[in-house]
XYZ file of N, CA and C in Angstrom:
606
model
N 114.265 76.745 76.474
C 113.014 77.143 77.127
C 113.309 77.847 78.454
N 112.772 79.033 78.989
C 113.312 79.989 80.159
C 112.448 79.111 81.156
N 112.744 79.838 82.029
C 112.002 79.483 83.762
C 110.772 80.265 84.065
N 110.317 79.082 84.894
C 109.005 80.063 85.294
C 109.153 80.076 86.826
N 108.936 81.415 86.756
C 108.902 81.708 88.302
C 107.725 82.434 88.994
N 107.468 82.766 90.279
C 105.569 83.212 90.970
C 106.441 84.382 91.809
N 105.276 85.099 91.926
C 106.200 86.193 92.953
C 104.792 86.138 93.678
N 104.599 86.254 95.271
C 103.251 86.157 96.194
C 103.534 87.291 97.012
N 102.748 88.249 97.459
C 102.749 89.413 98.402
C 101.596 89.603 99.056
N 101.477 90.049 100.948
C 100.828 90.195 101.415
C 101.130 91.505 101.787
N 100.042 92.191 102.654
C 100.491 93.567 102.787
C 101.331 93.705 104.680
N 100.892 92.550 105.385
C 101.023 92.430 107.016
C 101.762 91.048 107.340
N 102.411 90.918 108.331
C 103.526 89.611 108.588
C 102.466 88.798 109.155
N 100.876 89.105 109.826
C 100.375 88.033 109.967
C 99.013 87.723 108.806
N 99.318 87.931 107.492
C 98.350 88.044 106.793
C 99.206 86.444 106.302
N 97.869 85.718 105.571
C 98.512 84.350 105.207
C 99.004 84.319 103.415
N 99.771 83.960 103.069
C 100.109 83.707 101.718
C 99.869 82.670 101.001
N 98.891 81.585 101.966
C 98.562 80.322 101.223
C 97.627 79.770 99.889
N 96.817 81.045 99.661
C 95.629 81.102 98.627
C 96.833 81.290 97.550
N 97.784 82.201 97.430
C 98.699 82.557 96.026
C 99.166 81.118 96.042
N 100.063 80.971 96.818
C 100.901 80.130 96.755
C 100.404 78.354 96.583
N 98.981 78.336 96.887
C 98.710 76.973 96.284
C 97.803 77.437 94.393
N 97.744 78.603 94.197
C 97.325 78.479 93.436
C 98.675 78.444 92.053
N 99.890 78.943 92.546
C 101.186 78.833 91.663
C 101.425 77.013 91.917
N 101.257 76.570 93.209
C 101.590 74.900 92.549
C 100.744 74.709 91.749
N 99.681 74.557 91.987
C 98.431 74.067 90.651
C 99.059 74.589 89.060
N 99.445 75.975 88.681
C 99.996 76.114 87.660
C 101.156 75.383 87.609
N 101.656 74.564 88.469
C 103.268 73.533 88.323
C 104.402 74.576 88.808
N 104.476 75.363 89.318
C 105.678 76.280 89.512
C 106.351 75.571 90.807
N 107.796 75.306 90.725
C 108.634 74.818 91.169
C 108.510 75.738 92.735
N 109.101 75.465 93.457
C 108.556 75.601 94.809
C 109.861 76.603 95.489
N 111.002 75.930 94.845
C 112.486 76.661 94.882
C 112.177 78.270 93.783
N 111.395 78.424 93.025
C 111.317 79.591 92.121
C 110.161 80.615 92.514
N 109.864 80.399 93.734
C 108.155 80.916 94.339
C 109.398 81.954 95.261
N 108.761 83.747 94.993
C 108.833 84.923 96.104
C 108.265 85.441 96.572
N 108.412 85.624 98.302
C 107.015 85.831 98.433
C 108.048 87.166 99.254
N 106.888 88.599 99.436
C 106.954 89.294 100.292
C 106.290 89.752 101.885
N 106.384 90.227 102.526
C 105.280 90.582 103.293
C 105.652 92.353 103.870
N 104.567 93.066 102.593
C 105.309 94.280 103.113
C 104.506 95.116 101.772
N 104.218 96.812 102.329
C 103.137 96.674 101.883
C 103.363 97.370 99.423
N 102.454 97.257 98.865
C 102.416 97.240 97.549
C 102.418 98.813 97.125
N 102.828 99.636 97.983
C 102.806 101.255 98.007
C 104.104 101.442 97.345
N 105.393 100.501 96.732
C 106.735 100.809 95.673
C 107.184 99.299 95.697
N 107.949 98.933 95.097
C 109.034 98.101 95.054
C 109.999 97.869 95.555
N 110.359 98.650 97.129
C 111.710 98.637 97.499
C 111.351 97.165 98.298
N 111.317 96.046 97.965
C 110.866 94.697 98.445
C 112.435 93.654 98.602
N 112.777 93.392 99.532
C 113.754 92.401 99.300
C 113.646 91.280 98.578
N 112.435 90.605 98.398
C 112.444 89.152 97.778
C 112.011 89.291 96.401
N 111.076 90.888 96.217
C 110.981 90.812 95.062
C 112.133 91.530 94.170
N 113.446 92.376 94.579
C 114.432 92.328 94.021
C 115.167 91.480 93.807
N 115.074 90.429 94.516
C 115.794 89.238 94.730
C 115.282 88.485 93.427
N 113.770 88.328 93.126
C 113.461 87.701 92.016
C 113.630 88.299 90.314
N 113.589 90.076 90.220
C 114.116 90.852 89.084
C 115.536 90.183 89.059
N 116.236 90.281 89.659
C 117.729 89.742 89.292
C 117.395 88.130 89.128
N 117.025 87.383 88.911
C 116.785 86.361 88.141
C 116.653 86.120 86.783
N 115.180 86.924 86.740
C 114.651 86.352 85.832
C 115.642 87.309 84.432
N 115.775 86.744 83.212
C 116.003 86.114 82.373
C 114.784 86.512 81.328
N 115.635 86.872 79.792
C 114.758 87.058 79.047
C 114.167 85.453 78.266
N 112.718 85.490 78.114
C 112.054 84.164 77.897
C 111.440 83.537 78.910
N 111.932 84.249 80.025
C 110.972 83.398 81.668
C 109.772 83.571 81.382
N 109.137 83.113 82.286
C 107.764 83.591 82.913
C 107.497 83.954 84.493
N 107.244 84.989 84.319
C 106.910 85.399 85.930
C 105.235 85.296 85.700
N 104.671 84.375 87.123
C 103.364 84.074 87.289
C 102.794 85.113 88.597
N 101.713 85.774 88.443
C 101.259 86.318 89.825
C 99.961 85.864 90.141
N 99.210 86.074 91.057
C 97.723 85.672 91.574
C 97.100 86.924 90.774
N 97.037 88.090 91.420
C 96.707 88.910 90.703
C 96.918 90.382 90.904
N 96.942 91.193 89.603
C 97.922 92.338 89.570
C 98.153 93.053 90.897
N 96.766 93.180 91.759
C 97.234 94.138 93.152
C 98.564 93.297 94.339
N 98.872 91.790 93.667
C 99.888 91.396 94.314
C 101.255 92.033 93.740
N 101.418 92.448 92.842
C 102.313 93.124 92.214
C 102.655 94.100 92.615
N 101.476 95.132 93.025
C 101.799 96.613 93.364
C 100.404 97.243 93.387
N 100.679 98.428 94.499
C 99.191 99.019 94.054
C 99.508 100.633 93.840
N 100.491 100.730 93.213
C 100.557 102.373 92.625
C 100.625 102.250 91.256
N 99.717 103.145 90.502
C 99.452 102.654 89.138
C 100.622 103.123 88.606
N 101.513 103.767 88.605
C 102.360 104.618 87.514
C 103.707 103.470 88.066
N 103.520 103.219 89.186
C 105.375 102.280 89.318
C 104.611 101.301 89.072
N 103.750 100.175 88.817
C 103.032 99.061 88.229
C 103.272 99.009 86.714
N 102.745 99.920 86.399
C 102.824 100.260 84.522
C 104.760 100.224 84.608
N 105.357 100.807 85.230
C 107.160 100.886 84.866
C 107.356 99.470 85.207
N 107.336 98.939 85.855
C 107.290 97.617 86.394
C 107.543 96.836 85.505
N 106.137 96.568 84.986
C 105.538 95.387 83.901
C 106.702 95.997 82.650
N 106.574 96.878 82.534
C 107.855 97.151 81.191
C 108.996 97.103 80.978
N 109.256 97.078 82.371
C 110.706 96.844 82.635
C 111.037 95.552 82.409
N 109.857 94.561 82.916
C 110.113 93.249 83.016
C 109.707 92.439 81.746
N 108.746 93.166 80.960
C 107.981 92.871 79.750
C 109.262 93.029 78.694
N 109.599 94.682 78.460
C 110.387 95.064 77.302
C 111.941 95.170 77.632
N 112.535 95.333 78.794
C 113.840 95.567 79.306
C 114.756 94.130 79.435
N 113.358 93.198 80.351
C 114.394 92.069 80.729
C 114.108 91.090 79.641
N 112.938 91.280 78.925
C 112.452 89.890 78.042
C 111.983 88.908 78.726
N 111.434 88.979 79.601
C 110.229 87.912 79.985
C 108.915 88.068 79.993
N 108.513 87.182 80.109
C 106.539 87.360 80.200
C 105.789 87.454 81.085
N 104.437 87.708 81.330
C 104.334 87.931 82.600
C 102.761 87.344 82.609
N 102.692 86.445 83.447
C 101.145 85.805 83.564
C 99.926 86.412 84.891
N 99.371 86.878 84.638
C 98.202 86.796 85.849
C 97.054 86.214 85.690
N 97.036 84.998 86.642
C 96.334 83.959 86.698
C 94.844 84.550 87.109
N 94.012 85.594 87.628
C 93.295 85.957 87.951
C 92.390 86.575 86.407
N 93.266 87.163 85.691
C 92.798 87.745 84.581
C 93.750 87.421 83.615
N 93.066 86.526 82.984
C 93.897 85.250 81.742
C 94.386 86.740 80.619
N 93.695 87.846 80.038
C 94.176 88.060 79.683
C 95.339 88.840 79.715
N 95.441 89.206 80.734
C 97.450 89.480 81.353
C 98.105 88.653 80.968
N 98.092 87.982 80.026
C 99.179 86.828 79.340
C 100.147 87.601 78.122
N 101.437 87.831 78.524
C 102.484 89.080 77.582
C 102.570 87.488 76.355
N 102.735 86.173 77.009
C 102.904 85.190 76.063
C 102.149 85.129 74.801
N 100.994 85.906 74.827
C 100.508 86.195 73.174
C 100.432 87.228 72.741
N 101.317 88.183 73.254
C 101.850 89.539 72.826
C 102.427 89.326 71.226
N 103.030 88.202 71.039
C 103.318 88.262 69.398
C 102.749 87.791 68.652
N 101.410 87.660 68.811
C 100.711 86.421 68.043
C 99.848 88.101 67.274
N 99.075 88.339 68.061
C 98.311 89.623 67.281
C 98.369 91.002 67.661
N 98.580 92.085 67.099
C 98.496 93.286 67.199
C 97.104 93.465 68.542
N 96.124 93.050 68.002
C 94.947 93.362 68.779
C 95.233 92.943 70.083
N 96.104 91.641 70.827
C 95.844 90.897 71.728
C 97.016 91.782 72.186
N 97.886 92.211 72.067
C 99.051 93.077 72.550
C 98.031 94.596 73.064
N 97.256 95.257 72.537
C 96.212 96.165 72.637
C 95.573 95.746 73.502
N 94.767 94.913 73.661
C 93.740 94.345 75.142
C 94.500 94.211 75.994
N 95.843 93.464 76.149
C 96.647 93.632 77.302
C 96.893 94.782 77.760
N 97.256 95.390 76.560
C 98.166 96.864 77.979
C 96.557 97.885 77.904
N 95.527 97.815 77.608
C 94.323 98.221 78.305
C 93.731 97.558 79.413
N 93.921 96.388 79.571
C 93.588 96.085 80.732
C 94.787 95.757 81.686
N 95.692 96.488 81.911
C 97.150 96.107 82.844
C 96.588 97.379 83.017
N 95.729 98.909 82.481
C 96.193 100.153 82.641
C 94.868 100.249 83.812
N 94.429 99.593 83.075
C 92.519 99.373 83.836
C 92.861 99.017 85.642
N 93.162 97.759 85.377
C 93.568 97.416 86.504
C 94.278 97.485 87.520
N 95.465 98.505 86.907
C 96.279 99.055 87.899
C 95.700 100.120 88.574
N 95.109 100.803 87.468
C 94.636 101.994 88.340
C 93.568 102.572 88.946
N 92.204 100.651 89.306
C 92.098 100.324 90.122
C 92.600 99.844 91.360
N 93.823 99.272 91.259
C 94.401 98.814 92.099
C 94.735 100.269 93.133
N 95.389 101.167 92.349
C 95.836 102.440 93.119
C 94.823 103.046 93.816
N 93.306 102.968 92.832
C 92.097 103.346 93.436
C 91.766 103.289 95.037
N 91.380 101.501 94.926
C 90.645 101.402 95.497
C 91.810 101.540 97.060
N 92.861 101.429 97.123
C 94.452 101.866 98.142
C 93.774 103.744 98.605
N 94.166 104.337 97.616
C 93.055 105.937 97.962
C 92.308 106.000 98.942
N 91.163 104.884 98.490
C 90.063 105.166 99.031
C 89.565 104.617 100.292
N 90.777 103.506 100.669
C 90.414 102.961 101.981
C 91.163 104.319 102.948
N 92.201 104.766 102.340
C 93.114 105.727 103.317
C 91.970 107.073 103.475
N 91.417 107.457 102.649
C 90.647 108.549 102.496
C 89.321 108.101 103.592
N 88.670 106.754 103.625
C 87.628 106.330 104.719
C 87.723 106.379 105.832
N 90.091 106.071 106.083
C 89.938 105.885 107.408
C 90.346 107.428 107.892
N 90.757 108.150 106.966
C 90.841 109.522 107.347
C 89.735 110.308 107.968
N 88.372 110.132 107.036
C 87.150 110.601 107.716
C 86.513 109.706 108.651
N 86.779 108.760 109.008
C 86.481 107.940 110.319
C 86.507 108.510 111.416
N 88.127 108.987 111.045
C 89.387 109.572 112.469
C 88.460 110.688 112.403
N 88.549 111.609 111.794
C 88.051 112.931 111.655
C 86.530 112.789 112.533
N 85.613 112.101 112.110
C 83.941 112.179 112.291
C 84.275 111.691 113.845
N 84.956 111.308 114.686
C 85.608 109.966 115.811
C 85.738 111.562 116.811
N 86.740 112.485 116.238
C 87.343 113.279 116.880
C 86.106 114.447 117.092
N 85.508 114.406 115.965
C 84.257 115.675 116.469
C 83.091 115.253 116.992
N 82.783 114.213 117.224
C 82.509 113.354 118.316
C 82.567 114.081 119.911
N 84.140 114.047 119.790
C 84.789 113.825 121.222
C 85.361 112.318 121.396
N 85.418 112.005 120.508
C 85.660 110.501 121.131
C 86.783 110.555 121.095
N 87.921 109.619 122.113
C 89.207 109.630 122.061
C 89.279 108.337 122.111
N 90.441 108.087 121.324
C 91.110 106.722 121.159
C 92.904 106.790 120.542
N 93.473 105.644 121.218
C 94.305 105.495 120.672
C 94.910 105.013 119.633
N 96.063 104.393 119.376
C 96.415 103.507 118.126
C 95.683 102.078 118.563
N 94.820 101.209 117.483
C 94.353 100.336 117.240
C 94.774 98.796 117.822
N 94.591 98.246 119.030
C 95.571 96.920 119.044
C 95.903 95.682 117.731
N 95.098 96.179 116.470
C 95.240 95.535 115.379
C 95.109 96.289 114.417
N 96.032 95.969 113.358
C 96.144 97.211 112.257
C 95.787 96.501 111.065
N 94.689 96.875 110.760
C 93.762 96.002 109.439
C 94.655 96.786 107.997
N 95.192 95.110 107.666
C 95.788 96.067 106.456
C 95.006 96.056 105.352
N 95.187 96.337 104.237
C 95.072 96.985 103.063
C 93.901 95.704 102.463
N 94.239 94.700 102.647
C 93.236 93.797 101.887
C 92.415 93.211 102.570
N 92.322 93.003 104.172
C 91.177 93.563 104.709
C 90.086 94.142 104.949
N 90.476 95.548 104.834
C 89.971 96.770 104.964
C 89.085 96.711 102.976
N 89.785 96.320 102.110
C 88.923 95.882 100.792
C 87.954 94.928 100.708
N 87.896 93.869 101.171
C 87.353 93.068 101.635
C 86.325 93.060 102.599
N 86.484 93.673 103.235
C 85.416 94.501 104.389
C 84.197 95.066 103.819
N 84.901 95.768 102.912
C 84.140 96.847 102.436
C 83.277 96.396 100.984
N 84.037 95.508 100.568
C 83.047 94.783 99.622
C 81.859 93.737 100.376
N 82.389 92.925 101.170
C 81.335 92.672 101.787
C 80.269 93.249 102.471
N 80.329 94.526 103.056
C 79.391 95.663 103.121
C 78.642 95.860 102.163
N 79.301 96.474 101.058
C 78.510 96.984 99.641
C 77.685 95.452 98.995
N 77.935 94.399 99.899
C 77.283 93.219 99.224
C 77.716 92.565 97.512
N 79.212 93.410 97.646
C 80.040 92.728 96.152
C 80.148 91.762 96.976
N 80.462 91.045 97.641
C 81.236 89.452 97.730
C 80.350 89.284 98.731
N 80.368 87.696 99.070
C 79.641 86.852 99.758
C 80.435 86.155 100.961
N 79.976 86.078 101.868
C 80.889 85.634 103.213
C 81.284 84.740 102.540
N 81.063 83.463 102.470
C 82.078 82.351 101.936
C 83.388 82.865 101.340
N 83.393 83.628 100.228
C 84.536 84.513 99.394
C 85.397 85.513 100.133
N 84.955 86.024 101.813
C 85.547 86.905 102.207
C 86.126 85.977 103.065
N 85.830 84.637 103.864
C 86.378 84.241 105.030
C 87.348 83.312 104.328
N 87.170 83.299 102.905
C 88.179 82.208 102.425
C 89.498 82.951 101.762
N 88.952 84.626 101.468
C 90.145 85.478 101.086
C 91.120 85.531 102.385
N 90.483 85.587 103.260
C 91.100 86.244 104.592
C 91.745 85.143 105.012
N 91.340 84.211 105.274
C 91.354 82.645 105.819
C 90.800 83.030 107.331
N 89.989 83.727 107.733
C 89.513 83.997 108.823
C 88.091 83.047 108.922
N 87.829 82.543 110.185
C 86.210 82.161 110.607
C 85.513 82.953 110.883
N 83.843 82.199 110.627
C 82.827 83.766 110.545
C 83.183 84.594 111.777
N 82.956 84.128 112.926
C 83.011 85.090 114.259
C 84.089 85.516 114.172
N 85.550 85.405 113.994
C 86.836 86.274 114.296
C 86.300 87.817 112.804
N 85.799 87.115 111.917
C 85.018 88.247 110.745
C 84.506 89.519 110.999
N 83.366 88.341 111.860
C 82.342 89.394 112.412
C 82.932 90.400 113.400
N 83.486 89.958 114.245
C 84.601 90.908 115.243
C 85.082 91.506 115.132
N 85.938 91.767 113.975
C 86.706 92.264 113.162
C 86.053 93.776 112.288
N 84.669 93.091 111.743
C 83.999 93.909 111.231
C 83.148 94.874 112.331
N 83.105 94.517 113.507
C 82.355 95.190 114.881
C 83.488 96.310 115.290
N 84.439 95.697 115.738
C 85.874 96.439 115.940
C 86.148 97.835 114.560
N 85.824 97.500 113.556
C 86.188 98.595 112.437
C 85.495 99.624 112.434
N 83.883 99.376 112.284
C 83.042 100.230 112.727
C 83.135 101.231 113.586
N 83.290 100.778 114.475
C 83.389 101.315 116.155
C 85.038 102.214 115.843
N 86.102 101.880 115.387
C 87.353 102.741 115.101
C 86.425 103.727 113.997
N 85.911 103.241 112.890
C 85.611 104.544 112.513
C 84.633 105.584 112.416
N 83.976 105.049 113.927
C 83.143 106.086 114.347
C 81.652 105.659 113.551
């Protein structure tokens, strides 16, 4: 029987990793077999997560929270998963979307089909919605500058799942409870946060 191992990634050194990482104990994953990165999902040149490819072993299981912890460029995501799917022989679980399970890849033709449609789905959301925060804060800067307004670099640099999070809570997809518990932030440091963004992007 192979090993199971979790790989956890944040995009910033003060972003917290505790939501992945208690949700891989709950699946039982050994604590010595948990990688975590902090650095951002734009390629793979990751120390801990090379550190974990040279492990694993055909028959493992590699567990993730969910696919945008993996990566958020759709075309090295898709090489990724295949490399690790068809190259090394292991499986690959995402606990967020049960059916990312490669473990019933041999059971049916069809269930091998729903997987790699929704690994293709989701990645390239993942790459999406990465686009589109860079493209917001581009016209921020831009609308900021014809303004007249001047500013410098930011004393806090809202990374990547933040700045998603933000913005779903805006559009009224998610509900404060769901955003202050993604973030692990309290309402007022939130709200501040969300006052401060505004105001950078004009």
């Amino acid at each position: 029987m192979g090993k199971t191992y979790a790989y956890a990634r944040v995009s910033a050194k003060d972003q917290n990793l505790q939501r992945q990482l208690s949700a891989f104990n709950a699946f039982g994953v050994d604590p010595r077999r948990i990688f975590c990165d902090k650095k951002s999902g734009k390629d793979f040149e990751r120390e801990q997560y090379k550190k974990l490819i040279s492990k694993l072993k055909k028959g493992d299981l590699l567990v993730i929270k969910s696919i945008d912890r993996l990566g958020r460029n759709y075309g090295k995501i898709i090489e990724e998963w295949k490399k690790i799917t068809d190259k090394i022989g292991a499986d690959v679980l995402v606990l967020d979307m049960p059916l990312l399970d490669t473990r019933t890849k041999s059971n049916t033709l069809v269930g091998k089909f729903v997987s790699d449609i929704v690994l293709q789905v989701l990645s390239f959301a993942a790459q999406n919605e990465r686009e589109n925060i860079r493209e917001r804060q581009a016209e921020g800067i831009k609308a900021a500058k014809n303004k007249g307004v001047r500013f410098g670099r930011p004393s806090f640099i809202y990374s990547e799942e933040f700045l998603s999070v933000a913005n779903a809570y805006r559009e009224k997809r998610v509900k404060l409870s769901a955003a202050l518990q993604t973030l692990g932030l309290k309402r007022d440091n939130f709200y501040y946060h969300l006052k401060k963004l505004k105001q950078f992007n004009g």
